[in-house]
Amino acid sequence: MIPFSAIFSVDFFFSLGYVVLSITGLVLAISYRRSQEGRMSLFLLLTTALVATYYTLQWLLSSFVSFYVSNYAASHPDFQLATWVNLSLTIFFTVLNYAFIVTLVLTAWSAVRKNRAESVVLAQGPEDTTTEELVPESALDVEVSGMTGDSAAPAEPPVAGPEA
């Protein structure tokens, strides 16, 4: 039997640090999503949720679950873990990794797209800018999806000029 104190190794605390950092990032992404609308904040939220899930599950599996399974296997010599468990965990973590990469790429893509759109609007100047170019991305998303109602009220375009 392995003592419970054996869980608390250097790897345990490094993994715990990753979990704390990923959950802090998730909280910051939630607050950013509440303050900003659009695809970028949604992709950022999904990315941080995937990272937090991945690190939390890795931490739990590498510390507590492996401790209990090892102790159970030590006390029951005929115990064997089913082969499908390892295969399903491998597939699950692979899907989490690829989903993280996809959402990270989508987050970067939408951030670059938003930055380019803002720089084009700033480069054109106030006299060349039409009101369609000043409509925020969230209002465009609402118009494209066809949603109407109190939650999707059209935003007023910002006033261009020195007083803005």
mmCIF file with all atom_site columns, N, CA and C in Angstrom, residues 22 26 29 40-53 96 99-108:
data_model
loop_
_atom_site.group_PDB
_atom_site.id
_atom_site.type_symbol
_atom_site.label_atom_id
_atom_site.label_alt_id
_atom_site.label_comp_id
_atom_site.label_asym_id
_atom_site.label_entity_id
_atom_site.label_seq_id
_atom_site.pdbx_PDB_ins_code
_atom_site.Cartn_x
_atom_site.Cartn_y
_atom_site.Cartn_z
_atom_site.occupancy
_atom_site.B_iso_or_equiv
_atom_site.pdbx_formal_charge
_atom_site.auth_seq_id
_atom_site.auth_comp_id
_atom_site.auth_asym_id
_atom_site.auth_atom_id
_atom_site.pdbx_PDB_model_num
ATOM 1  N N  . SER A 1 22  ? -5.048  27.822 -15.152 1.00 0.00 ? 22  SER A N  1
ATOM 2  C CA . SER A 1 22  ? -6.076  27.645 -16.175 1.00 0.00 ? 22  SER A CA 1
ATOM 3  C C  . SER A 1 22  ? -7.447  28.075 -15.679 1.00 0.00 ? 22  SER A C  1
ATOM 4  N N  . LEU A 1 26  ? -9.774  31.024 -17.090 1.00 0.00 ? 26  LEU A N  1
ATOM 5  C CA . LEU A 1 26  ? -11.189 30.825 -17.389 1.00 0.00 ? 26  LEU A CA 1
ATOM 6  C C  . LEU A 1 26  ? -12.047 31.922 -16.766 1.00 0.00 ? 26  LEU A C  1
ATOM 7  N N  . ALA A 1 29  ? -11.533 34.974 -18.801 1.00 0.00 ? 29  ALA A N  1
ATOM 8  C CA . ALA A 1 29  ? -12.235 34.851 -20.086 1.00 0.00 ? 29  ALA A CA 1
ATOM 9  C C  . ALA A 1 29  ? -13.737 35.053 -19.915 1.00 0.00 ? 29  ALA A C  1
ATOM 10 N N  . MET A 1 40  ? -14.697 36.434 -31.077 1.00 0.00 ? 40  MET A N  1
ATOM 11 C CA . MET A 1 40  ? -13.402 36.296 -30.432 1.00 0.00 ? 40  MET A CA 1
ATOM 12 C C  . MET A 1 40  ? -13.550 35.971 -28.949 1.00 0.00 ? 40  MET A C  1
ATOM 13 N N  . SER A 1 41  ? -14.432 36.657 -28.258 1.00 0.00 ? 41  SER A N  1
ATOM 14 C CA . SER A 1 41  ? -14.599 36.389 -26.834 1.00 0.00 ? 41  SER A CA 1
ATOM 15 C C  . SER A 1 41  ? -15.218 35.010 -26.600 1.00 0.00 ? 41  SER A C  1
ATOM 16 N N  . LEU A 1 42  ? -16.067 34.566 -27.523 1.00 0.00 ? 42  LEU A N  1
ATOM 17 C CA . LEU A 1 42  ? -16.635 33.227 -27.402 1.00 0.00 ? 42  LEU A CA 1
ATOM 18 C C  . LEU A 1 42  ? -15.567 32.163 -27.615 1.00 0.00 ? 42  LEU A C  1
ATOM 19 N N  . PHE A 1 43  ? -14.741 32.320 -28.644 1.00 0.00 ? 43  PHE A N  1
ATOM 20 C CA . PHE A 1 43  ? -13.663 31.358 -28.890 1.00 0.00 ? 43  PHE A CA 1
ATOM 21 C C  . PHE A 1 43  ? -12.660 31.354 -27.747 1.00 0.00 ? 43  PHE A C  1
ATOM 22 N N  . LEU A 1 44  ? -12.356 32.525 -27.192 1.00 0.00 ? 44  LEU A N  1
ATOM 23 C CA . LEU A 1 44  ? -11.440 32.604 -26.056 1.00 0.00 ? 44  LEU A CA 1
ATOM 24 C C  . LEU A 1 44  ? -12.013 31.872 -24.852 1.00 0.00 ? 44  LEU A C  1
ATOM 25 N N  . LEU A 1 45  ? -13.300 32.031 -24.623 1.00 0.00 ? 45  LEU A N  1
ATOM 26 C CA . LEU A 1 45  ? -13.958 31.342 -23.518 1.00 0.00 ? 45  LEU A CA 1
ATOM 27 C C  . LEU A 1 45  ? -13.916 29.831 -23.719 1.00 0.00 ? 45  LEU A C  1
ATOM 28 N N  . LEU A 1 46  ? -14.204 29.369 -24.920 1.00 0.00 ? 46  LEU A N  1
ATOM 29 C CA . LEU A 1 46  ? -14.151 27.938 -25.197 1.00 0.00 ? 46  LEU A CA 1
ATOM 30 C C  . LEU A 1 46  ? -12.730 27.386 -25.050 1.00 0.00 ? 46  LEU A C  1
ATOM 31 N N  . THR A 1 47  ? -11.746 28.148 -25.517 1.00 0.00 ? 47  THR A N  1
ATOM 32 C CA . THR A 1 47  ? -10.356 27.716 -25.415 1.00 0.00 ? 47  THR A CA 1
ATOM 33 C C  . THR A 1 47  ? -9.931  27.563 -23.959 1.00 0.00 ? 47  THR A C  1
ATOM 34 N N  . THR A 1 48  ? -10.242 28.548 -23.149 1.00 0.00 ? 48  THR A N  1
ATOM 35 C CA . THR A 1 48  ? -9.847  28.460 -21.737 1.00 0.00 ? 48  THR A CA 1
ATOM 36 C C  . THR A 1 48  ? -10.637 27.381 -21.005 1.00 0.00 ? 48  THR A C  1
ATOM 37 N N  . ALA A 1 49  ? -11.876 27.142 -21.403 1.00 0.00 ? 49  ALA A N  1
ATOM 38 C CA . ALA A 1 49  ? -12.640 26.051 -20.784 1.00 0.00 ? 49  ALA A CA 1
ATOM 39 C C  . ALA A 1 49  ? -12.018 24.700 -21.111 1.00 0.00 ? 49  ALA A C  1
ATOM 40 N N  . LEU A 1 50  ? -11.567 24.527 -22.347 1.00 0.00 ? 50  LEU A N  1
ATOM 41 C CA . LEU A 1 50  ? -10.906 23.274 -22.721 1.00 0.00 ? 50  LEU A CA 1
ATOM 42 C C  . LEU A 1 50  ? -9.584  23.095 -21.983 1.00 0.00 ? 50  LEU A C  1
ATOM 43 N N  . VAL A 1 51  ? -8.820  24.159 -21.866 1.00 0.00 ? 51  VAL A N  1
ATOM 44 C CA . VAL A 1 51  ? -7.540  24.071 -21.148 1.00 0.00 ? 51  VAL A CA 1
ATOM 45 C C  . VAL A 1 51  ? -7.777  23.763 -19.671 1.00 0.00 ? 51  VAL A C  1
ATOM 46 N N  . ALA A 1 52  ? -8.741  24.418 -19.061 1.00 0.00 ? 52  ALA A N  1
ATOM 47 C CA . ALA A 1 52  ? -9.028  24.161 -17.651 1.00 0.00 ? 52  ALA A CA 1
ATOM 48 C C  . ALA A 1 52  ? -9.495  22.721 -17.448 1.00 0.00 ? 52  ALA A C  1
ATOM 49 N N  . THR A 1 53  ? -10.323 22.232 -18.348 1.00 0.00 ? 53  THR A N  1
ATOM 50 C CA . THR A 1 53  ? -10.781 20.840 -18.257 1.00 0.00 ? 53  THR A CA 1
ATOM 51 C C  . THR A 1 53  ? -9.622  19.872 -18.405 1.00 0.00 ? 53  THR A C  1
ATOM 52 N N  . LEU A 1 96  ? -9.667  16.332 -26.643 1.00 0.00 ? 96  LEU A N  1
ATOM 53 C CA . LEU A 1 96  ? -9.499  17.594 -25.905 1.00 0.00 ? 96  LEU A CA 1
ATOM 54 C C  . LEU A 1 96  ? -8.341  18.410 -26.461 1.00 0.00 ? 96  LEU A C  1
ATOM 55 N N  . ALA A 1 99  ? -9.343  19.792 -29.919 1.00 0.00 ? 99  ALA A N  1
ATOM 56 C CA . ALA A 1 99  ? -10.350 20.836 -29.754 1.00 0.00 ? 99  ALA A CA 1
ATOM 57 C C  . ALA A 1 99  ? -9.716  22.120 -29.230 1.00 0.00 ? 99  ALA A C  1
ATOM 58 N N  . PHE A 1 100 ? -8.746  21.985 -28.327 1.00 0.00 ? 100 PHE A N  1
ATOM 59 C CA . PHE A 1 100 ? -8.024  23.148 -27.823 1.00 0.00 ? 100 PHE A CA 1
ATOM 60 C C  . PHE A 1 100 ? -7.273  23.837 -28.955 1.00 0.00 ? 100 PHE A C  1
ATOM 61 N N  . ILE A 1 101 ? -6.603  23.070 -29.790 1.00 0.00 ? 101 ILE A N  1
ATOM 62 C CA . ILE A 1 101 ? -5.849  23.660 -30.900 1.00 0.00 ? 101 ILE A CA 1
ATOM 63 C C  . ILE A 1 101 ? -6.780  24.365 -31.873 1.00 0.00 ? 101 ILE A C  1
ATOM 64 N N  . VAL A 1 102 ? -7.906  23.749 -32.190 1.00 0.00 ? 102 VAL A N  1
ATOM 65 C CA . VAL A 1 102 ? -8.864  24.363 -33.119 1.00 0.00 ? 102 VAL A CA 1
ATOM 66 C C  . VAL A 1 102 ? -9.416  25.663 -32.541 1.00 0.00 ? 102 VAL A C  1
ATOM 67 N N  . THR A 1 103 ? -9.819  25.657 -31.273 1.00 0.00 ? 103 THR A N  1
ATOM 68 C CA . THR A 1 103 ? -10.365 26.885 -30.690 1.00 0.00 ? 103 THR A CA 1
ATOM 69 C C  . THR A 1 103 ? -9.289  27.950 -30.518 1.00 0.00 ? 103 THR A C  1
ATOM 70 N N  . LEU A 1 104 ? -8.058  27.542 -30.269 1.00 0.00 ? 104 LEU A N  1
ATOM 71 C CA . LEU A 1 104 ? -6.967  28.510 -30.181 1.00 0.00 ? 104 LEU A CA 1
ATOM 72 C C  . LEU A 1 104 ? -6.733  29.178 -31.528 1.00 0.00 ? 104 LEU A C  1
ATOM 73 N N  . VAL A 1 105 ? -6.748  28.388 -32.605 1.00 0.00 ? 105 VAL A N  1
ATOM 74 C CA . VAL A 1 105 ? -6.593  28.950 -33.952 1.00 0.00 ? 105 VAL A CA 1
ATOM 75 C C  . VAL A 1 105 ? -7.769  29.868 -34.290 1.00 0.00 ? 105 VAL A C  1
ATOM 76 N N  . LEU A 1 106 ? -8.985  29.465 -33.944 1.00 0.00 ? 106 LEU A N  1
ATOM 77 C CA . LEU A 1 106 ? -10.156 30.317 -34.202 1.00 0.00 ? 106 LEU A CA 1
ATOM 78 C C  . LEU A 1 106 ? -10.097 31.611 -33.394 1.00 0.00 ? 106 LEU A C  1
ATOM 79 N N  . THR A 1 107 ? -9.605  31.535 -32.168 1.00 0.00 ? 107 THR A N  1
ATOM 80 C CA . THR A 1 107 ? -9.453  32.742 -31.353 1.00 0.00 ? 107 THR A CA 1
ATOM 81 C C  . THR A 1 107 ? -8.450  33.693 -31.988 1.00 0.00 ? 107 THR A C  1
ATOM 82 N N  . ALA A 1 108 ? -7.305  33.164 -32.388 1.00 0.00 ? 108 ALA A N  1
ATOM 83 C CA . ALA A 1 108 ? -6.286  34.004 -33.026 1.00 0.00 ? 108 ALA A CA 1
ATOM 84 C C  . ALA A 1 108 ? -6.794  34.569 -34.346 1.00 0.00 ? 108 ALA A C  1
#
